[in-house]
Amino acid sequence: MQSLSIVIPVYNEQENIGPLVQRTLEAISRWQGTVEIIFVDDGSSDQTLDLLKEAQANDARIRIAHFQENMGQTAAMAAGFRLARGEMVATIDADLQNDPAEIPRLVEMLKEWDVVCGVRTQRKDTWWRRFSSRVANGFRNWVTGDNIIDTGCTLKAYRRECLEGLELYNGMHRFLPTLIKMRGYRVIQVPVSHHQRLAGRT
């Protein structure tokens, strides 16, 4: 079994850290290879970092990167990619709107694909967020000539080599599948579940 890194950017998610850590550890409980969970704290001003340190003290597979100030999701993702040591890399948001239990399924598909992109079904966001996402996805696809349905879904899995040498700037994490496809890698999109945010703010 190959090695796996899970990259999770976090920002002011103190209410979600406990269940997020628990559900992520449950998701990888049957993983036979080496695994690490990299939390990138994007300058949180609440108790997020302290709670992550507590979790790390209880499980050596947890690693933490911390920004002194909020740098944005692209910077957090880029930092996580640089730190990741796994042959495969999965990403997920910290808000638990995507289920960590789906990570093994997406990673398993890397046997046949280079990137597996989650597509949120039956989204539990407000109508305005759904509308804004649809417009943004349509515009990006019009500009790039691509067909990525849901660039805003962070639940994805990558072969490590796809991420090497990528220079990511503000907002570019949403273009990752397109950038990777332009380099000749194989990308597939698969439905994933989506849940209401129960704690914290987007």
Backbone as CSV, one residue per row, in Angstrom:
resi,resn,N_x,N_y,N_z,CA_x,CA_y,CA_z,C_x,C_y,C_z
1,MET,0.863,-1.200,0.000,0.000,0.000,0.000,0.890,1.238,0.000
2,GLN,0.541,2.206,-0.831,1.351,3.412,-0.937,1.095,4.360,0.230
3,SER,1.970,5.344,0.357,1.855,6.312,1.449,0.863,7.408,1.069
4,LEU,0.188,7.952,2.073,-0.881,8.925,1.861,-0.691,10.132,2.764
5,SER,-0.844,11.304,2.184,-0.898,12.561,2.946,-2.276,13.172,2.758
6,ILE,-2.889,13.595,3.851,-4.169,14.304,3.800,-3.902,15.741,4.221
7,VAL,-4.200,16.682,3.338,-3.948,18.097,3.590,-5.278,18.779,3.899
8,ILE,-5.342,19.452,5.062,-6.579,20.099,5.495,-6.283,21.539,5.901
9,PRO,-6.653,22.532,5.074,-6.511,23.929,5.502,-7.591,24.282,6.519
10,VAL,-7.215,25.002,7.573,-8.180,25.347,8.621,-8.052,26.822,8.979
11,TYR,-9.210,27.438,9.255,-9.220,28.836,9.684,-10.417,29.053,10.599
12,ASN,-10.151,29.311,11.867,-11.205,29.568,12.865,-12.286,28.495,12.844
13,GLU,-11.847,27.249,13.057,-12.763,26.106,13.037,-12.766,25.377,14.370
14,GLN,-12.674,26.116,15.477,-12.525,25.456,16.775,-13.661,24.482,17.084
15,GLU,-14.876,24.787,16.673,-15.997,23.889,16.960,-15.919,22.591,16.163
16,ASN,-15.212,22.625,15.030,-15.173,21.454,14.146,-13.934,20.589,14.337
17,ILE,-12.909,21.085,15.028,-11.646,20.357,15.092,-11.809,18.968,15.712
18,GLY,-12.515,18.881,16.836,-12.696,17.586,17.493,-13.321,16.545,16.580
19,PRO,-14.527,16.814,16.072,-15.146,15.822,15.186,-14.383,15.616,13.882
20,LEU,-13.722,16.664,13.386,-12.941,16.525,12.151,-11.794,15.545,12.352
21,VAL,-11.050,15.707,13.444,-9.943,14.800,13.718,-10.458,13.375,13.892
22,GLN,-11.506,13.212,14.666,-12.046,11.883,14.919,-12.488,11.201,13.630
23,ARG,-13.230,11.921,12.796,-13.758,11.311,11.576,-12.663,11.054,10.555
24,THR,-11.637,11.893,10.545,-10.530,11.653,9.623,-9.728,10.430,10.050
25,LEU,-9.486,10.298,11.344,-8.781,9.116,11.842,-9.591,7.849,11.590
26,GLU,-10.904,7.935,11.740,-11.755,6.781,11.441,-11.670,6.420,9.966
27,ALA,-11.595,7.429,9.111,-11.563,7.198,7.664,-10.317,6.434,7.241
28,ILE,-9.207,6.642,7.950,-7.947,6.007,7.563,-7.614,4.810,8.445
29,SER,-8.555,4.368,9.260,-8.270,3.304,10.239,-7.873,1.992,9.563
30,ARG,-8.312,1.771,8.332,-7.983,0.531,7.638,-6.878,0.716,6.601
31,TRP,-6.290,1.897,6.573,-5.232,2.156,5.602,-3.989,1.352,5.982
32,GLN,-3.473,0.592,5.030,-2.375,-0.318,5.325,-0.994,0.328,5.191
33,GLY,-0.905,1.414,4.440,0.373,2.082,4.265,0.588,3.178,5.294
34,THR,1.678,3.908,5.144,1.928,5.033,6.045,1.002,6.184,5.679
35,VAL,0.613,6.955,6.674,-0.329,8.049,6.455,0.017,9.206,7.379
36,GLU,-0.218,10.396,6.918,-0.055,11.599,7.731,-1.214,12.535,7.441
37,ILE,-1.608,13.302,8.439,-2.670,14.303,8.293,-2.036,15.657,8.564
38,ILE,-2.004,16.496,7.551,-1.356,17.801,7.665,-2.427,18.885,7.777
39,PHE,-2.517,19.494,8.946,-3.416,20.621,9.145,-2.610,21.906,8.922
40,VAL,-3.098,22.755,8.044,-2.453,24.048,7.808,-3.346,25.121,8.407
41,ASP,-2.937,25.636,9.564,-3.722,26.669,10.246,-3.420,28.019,9.612
42,ASP,-4.447,28.598,9.002,-4.278,29.826,8.219,-4.477,31.071,9.086
43,GLY,-3.680,31.168,10.164,-3.730,32.349,11.014,-4.986,32.454,11.846
44,SER,-5.491,31.345,12.362,-6.724,31.363,13.164,-6.570,32.258,14.391
45,SER,-7.662,32.947,14.742,-7.668,33.829,15.912,-8.453,33.230,17.075
46,ASP,-8.967,32.005,16.909,-9.700,31.344,17.994,-8.818,30.231,18.578
47,GLN,-9.406,29.181,19.080,-8.658,28.109,19.735,-8.263,26.969,18.784
48,THR,-8.410,27.198,17.503,-8.132,26.139,16.526,-6.744,25.546,16.702
49,LEU,-5.726,26.389,16.773,-4.348,25.890,16.855,-4.117,25.092,18.128
50,ASP,-4.630,25.568,19.253,-4.463,24.849,20.515,-5.104,23.464,20.446
51,LEU,-6.275,23.385,19.839,-6.971,22.107,19.731,-6.220,21.160,18.795
52,LEU,-5.619,21.707,17.746,-4.821,20.873,16.855,-3.598,20.320,17.579
53,LYS,-2.982,21.141,18.404,-1.817,20.670,19.165,-2.206,19.569,20.137
54,GLU,-3.384,19.668,20.737,-3.860,18.609,21.623,-4.050,17.311,20.843
55,ALA,-4.638,17.436,19.666,-4.843,16.249,18.833,-3.511,15.643,18.415
56,GLN,-2.549,16.491,18.090,-1.229,16.006,17.683,-0.543,15.255,18.822
57,ALA,-0.738,15.716,20.039,-0.127,15.056,21.193,-0.655,13.637,21.380
58,ASN,-1.858,13.384,20.841,-2.471,12.065,20.985,-2.260,11.162,19.774
59,ASP,-1.755,11.723,18.675,-1.566,10.910,17.470,-0.417,11.488,16.652
60,ALA,0.655,10.724,16.541,1.872,11.206,15.880,1.701,11.365,14.376
61,ARG,0.608,10.858,13.818,0.385,11.019,12.372,-0.081,12.425,12.008
62,ILE,-0.445,13.203,13.005,-0.917,14.570,12.777,0.270,15.522,12.738
63,ARG,0.334,16.329,11.689,1.347,17.361,11.559,0.636,18.707,11.431
64,ILE,1.287,19.764,11.877,0.664,21.092,11.881,1.608,22.107,11.247
65,ALA,1.066,22.894,10.329,1.752,24.091,9.844,0.900,25.279,10.272
66,HIS,1.535,26.386,10.594,0.793,27.532,11.135,1.286,28.832,10.522
67,PHE,0.352,29.603,9.961,0.654,30.947,9.471,0.388,31.944,10.599
68,GLN,1.227,32.949,10.719,1.025,33.978,11.727,-0.170,34.865,11.405
69,GLU,-0.510,34.973,10.136,-1.673,35.765,9.725,-2.401,35.038,8.619
70,ASN,-3.630,35.443,8.373,-4.460,34.785,7.364,-3.921,35.061,5.968
71,MET,-3.560,34.005,5.263,-2.963,34.127,3.939,-3.891,33.657,2.817
72,GLY,-4.966,32.985,3.170,-5.894,32.513,2.149,-5.715,31.034,1.838
73,GLN,-6.761,30.458,1.246,-6.778,29.009,1.056,-5.710,28.524,0.081
74,THR,-5.431,29.295,-0.961,-4.410,28.852,-1.912,-3.059,28.710,-1.227
75,ALA,-2.682,29.700,-0.415,-1.405,29.632,0.295,-1.373,28.447,1.254
76,ALA,-2.493,28.182,1.926,-2.553,27.057,2.851,-2.413,25.732,2.106
77,MET,-3.092,25.616,0.971,-2.982,24.395,0.187,-1.559,24.204,-0.317
78,ALA,-0.949,25.273,-0.824,0.414,25.182,-1.346,1.385,24.751,-0.260
79,ALA,1.213,25.285,0.946,2.078,24.898,2.060,1.898,23.424,2.387
80,GLY,0.658,22.964,2.391,0.399,21.556,2.663,1.014,20.644,1.613
81,PHE,0.935,21.053,0.355,1.534,20.250,-0.710,3.048,20.169,-0.545
82,ARG,3.663,21.282,-0.174,5.120,21.273,0.003,5.538,20.359,1.160
83,LEU,4.720,20.295,2.195,5.051,19.484,3.364,4.713,18.007,3.173
84,ALA,3.801,17.709,2.272,3.308,16.339,2.107,4.424,15.396,1.659
85,ARG,4.481,14.243,2.314,5.502,13.255,1.993,4.918,12.017,1.317
86,GLY,3.604,11.951,1.225,2.957,10.769,0.670,3.059,10.678,-0.840
87,GLU,2.973,9.459,-1.347,2.931,9.236,-2.792,1.580,9.660,-3.365
88,MET,0.578,9.702,-2.507,-0.744,10.193,-2.870,-1.149,11.277,-1.876
89,VAL,-1.867,12.268,-2.381,-2.256,13.411,-1.552,-3.761,13.628,-1.700
90,ALA,-4.456,13.680,-0.575,-5.882,14.001,-0.580,-6.087,15.341,0.116
91,THR,-7.090,16.068,-0.314,-7.415,17.354,0.315,-8.891,17.379,0.690
92,ILE,-9.183,18.107,1.772,-10.570,18.271,2.213,-10.648,19.527,3.065
93,ASP,-11.799,20.189,3.054,-12.007,21.347,3.912,-12.248,20.903,5.355
94,ALA,-12.123,21.860,6.269,-12.273,21.556,7.693,-13.700,21.707,8.193
95,ASP,-14.623,22.144,7.351,-15.963,22.476,7.831,-16.905,21.283,7.935
96,LEU,-16.434,20.089,7.522,-17.202,18.848,7.586,-18.413,18.854,6.657
97,GLN,-18.450,19.772,5.702,-19.507,19.690,4.696,-19.229,18.551,3.721
98,ASN,-17.965,18.200,3.551,-17.593,16.952,2.889,-17.206,15.948,3.961
99,ASP,-17.399,14.672,3.665,-17.189,13.617,4.653,-15.800,13.002,4.477
100,PRO,-14.945,13.039,5.503,-13.634,12.398,5.407,-13.714,10.918,5.054
101,ALA,-14.841,10.275,5.356,-14.988,8.849,5.048,-14.892,8.563,3.557
102,GLU,-15.061,9.583,2.724,-14.992,9.381,1.279,-13.567,9.430,0.742
103,ILE,-12.620,9.837,1.560,-11.231,9.952,1.098,-10.691,8.625,0.571
104,PRO,-10.837,7.493,1.294,-10.286,6.233,0.762,-10.839,5.868,-0.613
105,ARG,-12.107,6.134,-0.864,-12.690,5.812,-2.173,-12.021,6.601,-3.289
106,LEU,-11.809,7.897,-3.053,-11.170,8.716,-4.074,-9.714,8.306,-4.275
107,VAL,-9.020,8.014,-3.175,-7.615,7.610,-3.283,-7.500,6.283,-4.025
108,GLU,-8.424,5.369,-3.787,-8.406,4.080,-4.477,-8.481,4.264,-5.994
109,MET,-9.175,5.280,-6.432,-9.329,5.531,-7.867,-8.034,6.022,-8.513
110,LEU,-7.057,6.398,-7.711,-5.774,6.828,-8.263,-4.995,5.676,-8.884
111,LYS,-5.476,4.462,-8.728,-4.871,3.339,-9.435,-5.077,3.476,-10.936
112,GLU,-6.160,4.173,-11.324,-6.484,4.314,-12.744,-6.385,5.756,-13.233
113,TRP,-6.361,6.718,-12.305,-6.372,8.128,-12.669,-5.268,8.865,-11.931
114,ASP,-4.958,10.060,-12.417,-3.939,10.878,-11.766,-4.539,11.851,-10.767
115,VAL,-5.755,12.319,-11.037,-6.469,13.226,-10.142,-7.931,12.802,-10.095
116,VAL,-8.497,12.779,-8.902,-9.920,12.484,-8.728,-10.556,13.683,-8.035
117,CYS,-11.507,14.317,-8.709,-12.154,15.541,-8.212,-13.564,15.225,-7.724
118,GLY,-13.865,15.619,-6.504,-15.210,15.469,-6.004,-16.148,16.504,-6.605
119,VAL,-17.378,16.085,-6.869,-18.437,16.985,-7.333,-19.567,16.906,-6.319
120,ARG,-19.842,18.000,-5.642,-20.848,18.002,-4.578,-22.246,17.793,-5.141
121,THR,-22.952,16.794,-4.623,-24.321,16.530,-5.039,-25.275,16.977,-3.941
122,GLN,-26.431,17.432,-4.349,-27.450,17.905,-3.398,-26.829,18.852,-2.380
123,ARG,-26.205,19.902,-2.892,-25.473,20.833,-2.041,-26.363,21.456,-0.981
124,LYS,-25.817,21.571,0.208,-26.560,22.111,1.345,-26.158,23.563,1.640
125,ASP,-25.751,24.290,0.609,-25.416,25.697,0.759,-26.632,26.563,0.471
126,THR,-26.527,27.857,0.754,-27.591,28.793,0.417,-27.721,28.897,-1.098
127,TRP,-28.880,29.364,-1.537,-29.089,29.485,-2.979,-28.083,30.455,-3.586
128,TRP,-27.692,31.489,-2.835,-26.746,32.463,-3.368,-25.374,31.833,-3.580
129,ARG,-24.930,30.998,-2.640,-23.640,30.335,-2.799,-23.684,29.363,-3.973
130,ARG,-24.795,28.655,-4.132,-24.911,27.726,-5.265,-24.903,28.489,-6.573
131,PHE,-25.638,29.618,-6.619,-25.686,30.420,-7.837,-24.317,31.001,-8.159
132,SER,-23.642,31.555,-7.138,-22.320,32.141,-7.348,-21.331,31.094,-7.839
133,SER,-21.416,29.901,-7.266,-20.527,28.819,-7.677,-20.781,28.422,-9.120
134,ARG,-22.047,28.355,-9.520,-22.381,27.981,-10.889,-21.845,29.013,-11.876
135,VAL,-21.996,30.290,-11.541,-21.480,31.343,-12.421,-19.962,31.279,-12.503
136,ALA,-19.299,31.122,-11.356,-17.836,31.080,-11.333,-17.301,29.884,-12.105
137,ASN,-17.928,28.717,-11.916,-17.486,27.533,-12.650,-17.675,27.716,-14.149
138,GLY,-18.816,28.291,-14.534,-19.071,28.522,-15.950,-18.068,29.477,-16.570
139,PHE,-17.739,30.539,-15.835,-16.770,31.513,-16.350,-15.391,30.882,-16.497
140,ARG,-14.968,30.139,-15.481,-13.649,29.503,-15.549,-13.565,28.538,-16.721
141,ASN,-14.618,27.746,-16.902,-14.603,26.792,-18.002,-14.633,27.494,-19.355
142,TRP,-15.330,28.628,-19.429,-15.357,29.397,-20.683,-13.970,29.948,-21.001
143,VAL,-13.277,30.442,-19.978,-11.945,31.008,-20.181,-10.929,29.928,-20.524
144,THR,-11.012,28.783,-19.823,-9.985,27.754,-19.973,-10.330,26.694,-21.015
145,GLY,-11.602,26.655,-21.452,-12.011,25.604,-22.374,-12.112,24.243,-21.711
146,ASP,-12.264,24.225,-20.404,-12.303,22.978,-19.655,-13.748,22.622,-19.305
147,ASN,-13.926,21.482,-18.646,-15.271,21.028,-18.281,-15.376,20.623,-16.814
148,ILE,-14.530,21.210,-15.961,-14.578,20.872,-14.536,-15.875,21.423,-13.943
149,ILE,-16.661,20.546,-13.337,-18.004,20.920,-12.897,-17.988,21.730,-11.606
150,ASP,-17.150,21.332,-10.649,-17.233,21.905,-9.304,-15.830,22.209,-8.782
151,THR,-15.265,23.314,-9.231,-13.898,23.653,-8.817,-13.833,24.035,-7.343
152,GLY,-14.973,24.400,-6.744,-14.985,24.813,-5.347,-14.978,23.665,-4.357
153,CYS,-15.105,22.429,-4.831,-15.088,21.274,-3.934,-13.639,20.910,-3.631
154,THR,-13.235,21.041,-2.384,-11.851,20.767,-2.004,-11.559,19.279,-1.894
155,LEU,-12.586,18.444,-1.778,-12.379,17.004,-1.650,-11.844,16.441,-2.967
156,LYS,-10.542,16.185,-2.979,-9.866,15.686,-4.178,-8.740,14.747,-3.761
157,ALA,-8.272,13.961,-4.716,-7.114,13.100,-4.498,-6.176,13.235,-5.691
158,TYR,-4.877,13.252,-5.393,-3.861,13.484,-6.422,-2.732,12.471,-6.286
159,ARG,-2.188,12.056,-7.418,-0.868,11.445,-7.393,0.138,12.556,-7.133
160,ARG,1.108,12.287,-6.308,2.045,13.320,-5.886,2.725,14.023,-7.062
161,GLU,3.080,13.258,-8.081,3.833,13.853,-9.195,3.045,14.927,-9.932
162,CYS,1.706,14.879,-9.834,0.881,15.893,-10.501,1.091,17.283,-9.901
163,LEU,1.460,17.317,-8.620,1.550,18.580,-7.889,2.949,19.182,-7.916
164,GLU,3.929,18.396,-8.320,5.304,18.864,-8.278,5.551,19.955,-9.313
165,GLY,6.191,21.019,-8.872,6.550,22.105,-9.781,5.449,23.111,-10.037
166,LEU,4.273,22.927,-9.436,3.180,23.881,-9.632,3.418,25.130,-8.785
167,GLU,3.259,26.291,-9.384,3.343,27.555,-8.655,1.918,28.074,-8.469
168,LEU,1.478,28.140,-7.223,0.099,28.535,-6.948,0.051,29.943,-6.383
169,TYR,-0.819,30.766,-6.961,-1.013,32.134,-6.499,-2.439,32.273,-5.975
170,ASN,-2.765,33.424,-5.428,-4.054,33.632,-4.775,-5.214,33.220,-5.674
171,GLY,-6.036,32.303,-5.172,-7.201,31.832,-5.916,-6.921,30.700,-6.880
172,MET,-5.653,30.331,-7.071,-5.312,29.344,-8.100,-5.665,27.920,-7.698
173,HIS,-5.969,27.682,-6.403,-6.321,26.316,-6.025,-7.571,25.849,-6.773
174,ARG,-8.415,26.791,-7.178,-9.624,26.419,-7.915,-9.316,25.999,-9.355
175,PHE,-8.141,26.329,-9.833,-7.751,25.968,-11.194,-6.877,24.716,-11.225
176,LEU,-6.638,24.095,-10.072,-5.720,22.972,-10.019,-6.039,21.861,-11.022
177,PRO,-7.284,21.361,-11.082,-7.555,20.288,-12.054,-7.241,20.701,-13.488
178,THR,-7.592,21.938,-13.846,-7.318,22.407,-15.198,-5.817,22.508,-15.452
179,LEU,-5.074,23.066,-14.495,-3.626,23.184,-14.649,-2.986,21.808,-14.798
180,ILE,-3.486,20.853,-14.052,-2.922,19.508,-14.107,-3.278,18.823,-15.427
181,LYS,-4.497,19.020,-15.897,-4.883,18.450,-17.187,-4.025,19.023,-18.314
182,MET,-3.681,20.315,-18.207,-2.854,20.944,-19.224,-1.457,20.334,-19.275
183,ARG,-1.060,19.671,-18.209,0.252,19.009,-18.172,0.179,17.558,-18.637
184,GLY,-1.005,17.155,-19.081,-1.142,15.831,-19.681,-1.603,14.730,-18.751
185,TYR,-1.996,15.078,-17.523,-2.440,14.062,-16.577,-3.935,13.756,-16.753
186,ARG,-4.324,12.591,-16.271,-5.702,12.123,-16.408,-6.526,12.559,-15.200
187,VAL,-7.654,13.217,-15.457,-8.500,13.765,-14.388,-9.911,13.220,-14.546
188,ILE,-10.483,12.751,-13.442,-11.865,12.278,-13.452,-12.641,13.009,-12.368
189,GLN,-13.950,13.172,-12.592,-14.834,13.822,-11.627,-15.855,12.801,-11.127
190,VAL,-16.061,12.758,-9.813,-16.977,11.776,-9.234,-17.889,12.458,-8.214
191,PRO,-19.131,12.011,-8.100,-20.042,12.600,-7.109,-19.584,12.302,-5.682
192,VAL,-19.718,13.301,-4.817,-19.468,13.116,-3.381,-20.625,13.756,-2.619
193,SER,-20.811,13.319,-1.402,-21.902,13.856,-0.588,-21.564,15.264,-0.103
194,HIS,-22.594,15.965,0.330,-22.403,17.316,0.859,-23.382,17.526,2.003
195,HIS,-22.909,18.177,3.063,-23.705,18.328,4.275,-23.752,19.793,4.714
196,GLN,-24.730,20.124,5.515,-24.821,21.466,6.060,-23.674,21.732,7.026
197,ARG,-23.214,22.978,7.021,-22.231,23.378,8.033,-22.968,23.503,9.358
198,LEU,-22.502,22.764,10.358,-23.177,22.756,11.657,-22.531,23.708,12.666
199,ALA,-21.278,24.107,12.424,-20.580,24.990,13.357,-19.614,25.878,12.608
200,GLY,-19.300,27.031,13.175,-18.369,27.943,12.546,-18.983,28.697,11.390
201,ARG,-18.140,29.496,10.740,-18.589,30.332,9.625,-17.729,30.069,8.413
202,THR,-18.343,30.174,7.232,-17.606,30.002,5.987,-16.629,31.155,5.811
